[in-house]
Amino acid sequence: HSMAHNDWLEFLIDYGLIGVVILFAFVMSFFNRSRKANNPTSKLVLLSIFLVFLIKTSFSMCVVDDYTIIISMSYGYALQMNNEHQLC
């Protein structure tokens, strides 16, 4: 099985239009959650992580890459920092 060097194309080939729609919905929820952060620092960090994720999915395999855990952990940590800011 050969792999495309783009997550969007890979999802289209492997899962069809439904796969691309699901990936798009995931990316949009990722963006919306980042955009709605209350803490300005968290918002900047979350949008930066989103931008890295978006660029990485466009030019390489990010969704199935081993290093995606770093993006996921950074995103989770930034979300938690935003949530702690809301409690204060």
PDB file of N, CA and C in Angstrom, residues 48-85:
ATOM      1  N   SER A  48      -1.672  28.445  17.570  1.00  0.00           N
ATOM      2  CA  SER A  48      -0.369  28.061  17.014  1.00  0.00           C
ATOM      3  C   SER A  48      -0.290  26.551  16.817  1.00  0.00           C
ATOM      4  N   ILE A  49      -0.751  25.795  17.807  1.00  0.00           N
ATOM      5  CA  ILE A  49      -0.764  24.330  17.681  1.00  0.00           C
ATOM      6  C   ILE A  49      -1.677  23.923  16.529  1.00  0.00           C
ATOM      7  N   PHE A  50      -2.822  24.587  16.409  1.00  0.00           N
ATOM      8  CA  PHE A  50      -3.730  24.289  15.299  1.00  0.00           C
ATOM      9  C   PHE A  50      -3.055  24.556  13.961  1.00  0.00           C
ATOM     10  N   LEU A  51      -2.349  25.664  13.855  1.00  0.00           N
ATOM     11  CA  LEU A  51      -1.673  26.009  12.608  1.00  0.00           C
ATOM     12  C   LEU A  51      -0.599  24.972  12.254  1.00  0.00           C
ATOM     13  N   VAL A  52       0.152  24.529  13.241  1.00  0.00           N
ATOM     14  CA  VAL A  52       1.159  23.482  13.006  1.00  0.00           C
ATOM     15  C   VAL A  52       0.464  22.206  12.517  1.00  0.00           C
ATOM     16  N   PHE A  53      -0.640  21.841  13.160  1.00  0.00           N
ATOM     17  CA  PHE A  53      -1.383  20.648  12.762  1.00  0.00           C
ATOM     18  C   PHE A  53      -1.905  20.783  11.331  1.00  0.00           C
ATOM     19  N   LEU A  54      -2.464  21.938  11.002  1.00  0.00           N
ATOM     20  CA  LEU A  54      -3.028  22.150   9.672  1.00  0.00           C
ATOM     21  C   LEU A  54      -1.945  22.089   8.597  1.00  0.00           C
ATOM     22  N   ILE A  55      -0.822  22.728   8.840  1.00  0.00           N
ATOM     23  CA  ILE A  55       0.283  22.698   7.873  1.00  0.00           C
ATOM     24  C   ILE A  55       0.836  21.284   7.747  1.00  0.00           C
ATOM     25  N   LYS A  56       0.971  20.602   8.873  1.00  0.00           N
ATOM     26  CA  LYS A  56       1.509  19.238   8.849  1.00  0.00           C
ATOM     27  C   LYS A  56       0.577  18.294   8.095  1.00  0.00           C
ATOM     28  N   THR A  57      -0.742  18.450   8.228  1.00  0.00           N
ATOM     29  CA  THR A  57      -1.665  17.591   7.480  1.00  0.00           C
ATOM     30  C   THR A  57      -1.643  17.905   5.986  1.00  0.00           C
ATOM     31  N   SER A  58      -1.271  19.116   5.637  1.00  0.00           N
ATOM     32  CA  SER A  58      -1.244  19.497   4.224  1.00  0.00           C
ATOM     33  C   SER A  58      -0.004  18.995   3.497  1.00  0.00           C
ATOM     34  N   PHE A  59       1.116  18.874   4.213  1.00  0.00           N
ATOM     35  CA  PHE A  59       2.372  18.533   3.549  1.00  0.00           C
ATOM     36  C   PHE A  59       2.973  17.199   3.968  1.00  0.00           C
ATOM     37  N   SER A  60       2.405  16.553   4.950  1.00  0.00           N
ATOM     38  CA  SER A  60       2.937  15.257   5.372  1.00  0.00           C
ATOM     39  C   SER A  60       1.826  14.463   6.049  1.00  0.00           C
ATOM     40  N   MET A  61       2.182  13.305   6.516  1.00  0.00           N
ATOM     41  CA  MET A  61       1.209  12.460   7.194  1.00  0.00           C
ATOM     42  C   MET A  61       1.227  12.787   8.683  1.00  0.00           C
ATOM     43  N   CYS A  62       0.266  13.532   9.151  1.00  0.00           N
ATOM     44  CA  CYS A  62       0.229  13.938  10.551  1.00  0.00           C
ATOM     45  C   CYS A  62      -0.691  13.035  11.368  1.00  0.00           C
ATOM     46  N   VAL A  63      -1.819  12.666  10.819  1.00  0.00           N
ATOM     47  CA  VAL A  63      -2.816  11.916  11.572  1.00  0.00           C
ATOM     48  C   VAL A  63      -2.279  10.554  11.984  1.00  0.00           C
ATOM     49  N   VAL A  64      -1.511   9.900  11.127  1.00  0.00           N
ATOM     50  CA  VAL A  64      -0.991   8.566  11.429  1.00  0.00           C
ATOM     51  C   VAL A  64       0.489   8.590  11.816  1.00  0.00           C
ATOM     52  N   ASP A  65       1.050   9.766  12.064  1.00  0.00           N
ATOM     53  CA  ASP A  65       2.455   9.905  12.406  1.00  0.00           C
ATOM     54  C   ASP A  65       2.662   9.636  13.897  1.00  0.00           C
ATOM     55  N   ASP A  66       3.800   9.055  14.239  1.00  0.00           N
ATOM     56  CA  ASP A  66       4.111   8.776  15.639  1.00  0.00           C
ATOM     57  C   ASP A  66       4.283  10.046  16.456  1.00  0.00           C
ATOM     58  N   TYR A  67       4.739  11.114  15.843  1.00  0.00           N
ATOM     59  CA  TYR A  67       5.014  12.349  16.568  1.00  0.00           C
ATOM     60  C   TYR A  67       3.767  13.203  16.797  1.00  0.00           C
ATOM     61  N   THR A  68       2.626  12.754  16.343  1.00  0.00           N
ATOM     62  CA  THR A  68       1.381  13.490  16.571  1.00  0.00           C
ATOM     63  C   THR A  68       1.042  13.534  18.054  1.00  0.00           C
ATOM     64  N   ILE A  69       1.561  12.598  18.829  1.00  0.00           N
ATOM     65  CA  ILE A  69       1.329  12.599  20.269  1.00  0.00           C
ATOM     66  C   ILE A  69       1.833  13.896  20.904  1.00  0.00           C
ATOM     67  N   ILE A  70       2.901  14.459  20.364  1.00  0.00           N
ATOM     68  CA  ILE A  70       3.434  15.720  20.902  1.00  0.00           C
ATOM     69  C   ILE A  70       2.426  16.846  20.677  1.00  0.00           C
ATOM     70  N   ILE A  71       1.824  16.890  19.490  1.00  0.00           N
ATOM     71  CA  ILE A  71       0.805  17.894  19.193  1.00  0.00           C
ATOM     72  C   ILE A  71      -0.405  17.689  20.103  1.00  0.00           C
ATOM     73  N   SER A  72      -0.829  16.432  20.259  1.00  0.00           N
ATOM     74  CA  SER A  72      -1.999  16.124  21.084  1.00  0.00           C
ATOM     75  C   SER A  72      -1.769  16.492  22.548  1.00  0.00           C
ATOM     76  N   MET A  73      -0.609  16.150  23.072  1.00  0.00           N
ATOM     77  CA  MET A  73      -0.315  16.473  24.470  1.00  0.00           C
ATOM     78  C   MET A  73      -0.204  17.982  24.683  1.00  0.00           C
ATOM     79  N   SER A  74       0.405  18.680  23.754  1.00  0.00           N
ATOM     80  CA  SER A  74       0.524  20.136  23.856  1.00  0.00           C
ATOM     81  C   SER A  74      -0.853  20.789  23.812  1.00  0.00           C
ATOM     82  N   TYR A  75      -1.702  20.288  22.938  1.00  0.00           N
ATOM     83  CA  TYR A  75      -3.055  20.821  22.817  1.00  0.00           C
ATOM     84  C   TYR A  75      -3.850  20.588  24.106  1.00  0.00           C
ATOM     85  N   GLY A  76      -3.761  19.381  24.642  1.00  0.00           N
ATOM     86  CA  GLY A  76      -4.455  19.068  25.898  1.00  0.00           C
ATOM     87  C   GLY A  76      -3.970  19.916  27.055  1.00  0.00           C
ATOM     88  N   TYR A  77      -2.669  20.111  27.140  1.00  0.00           N
ATOM     89  CA  TYR A  77      -2.096  20.938  28.202  1.00  0.00           C
ATOM     90  C   TYR A  77      -2.570  22.388  28.074  1.00  0.00           C
ATOM     91  N   ALA A  78      -2.560  22.915  26.863  1.00  0.00           N
ATOM     92  CA  ALA A  78      -3.006  24.299  26.650  1.00  0.00           C
ATOM     93  C   ALA A  78      -4.492  24.451  26.966  1.00  0.00           C
ATOM     94  N   LEU A  79      -5.301  23.446  26.627  1.00  0.00           N
ATOM     95  CA  LEU A  79      -6.727  23.497  26.973  1.00  0.00           C
ATOM     96  C   LEU A  79      -6.914  23.510  28.487  1.00  0.00           C
ATOM     97  N   GLN A  80      -6.139  22.686  29.183  1.00  0.00           N
ATOM     98  CA  GLN A  80      -6.238  22.652  30.639  1.00  0.00           C
ATOM     99  C   GLN A  80      -5.822  23.980  31.253  1.00  0.00           C
ATOM    100  N   MET A  81      -4.770  24.598  30.730  1.00  0.00           N
ATOM    101  CA  MET A  81      -4.347  25.908  31.228  1.00  0.00           C
ATOM    102  C   MET A  81      -5.443  26.943  31.012  1.00  0.00           C
ATOM    103  N   ASN A  82      -6.134  26.868  29.877  1.00  0.00           N
ATOM    104  CA  ASN A  82      -7.243  27.783  29.608  1.00  0.00           C
ATOM    105  C   ASN A  82      -8.387  27.531  30.595  1.00  0.00           C
ATOM    106  N   ASN A  83      -8.675  26.264  30.882  1.00  0.00           N
ATOM    107  CA  ASN A  83      -9.756  25.935  31.816  1.00  0.00           C
ATOM    108  C   ASN A  83      -9.428  26.395  33.238  1.00  0.00           C
ATOM    109  N   GLU A  84      -8.170  26.263  33.654  1.00  0.00           N
ATOM    110  CA  GLU A  84      -7.788  26.727  34.992  1.00  0.00           C
ATOM    111  C   GLU A  84      -7.907  28.245  35.093  1.00  0.00           C
ATOM    112  N   HIS A  85      -7.623  28.933  33.990  1.00  0.00           N
ATOM    113  CA  HIS A  85      -7.756  30.396  33.964  1.00  0.00           C
ATOM    114  C   HIS A  85      -9.221  30.793  34.146  1.00  0.00           C
TER     115      HIS A  85
END
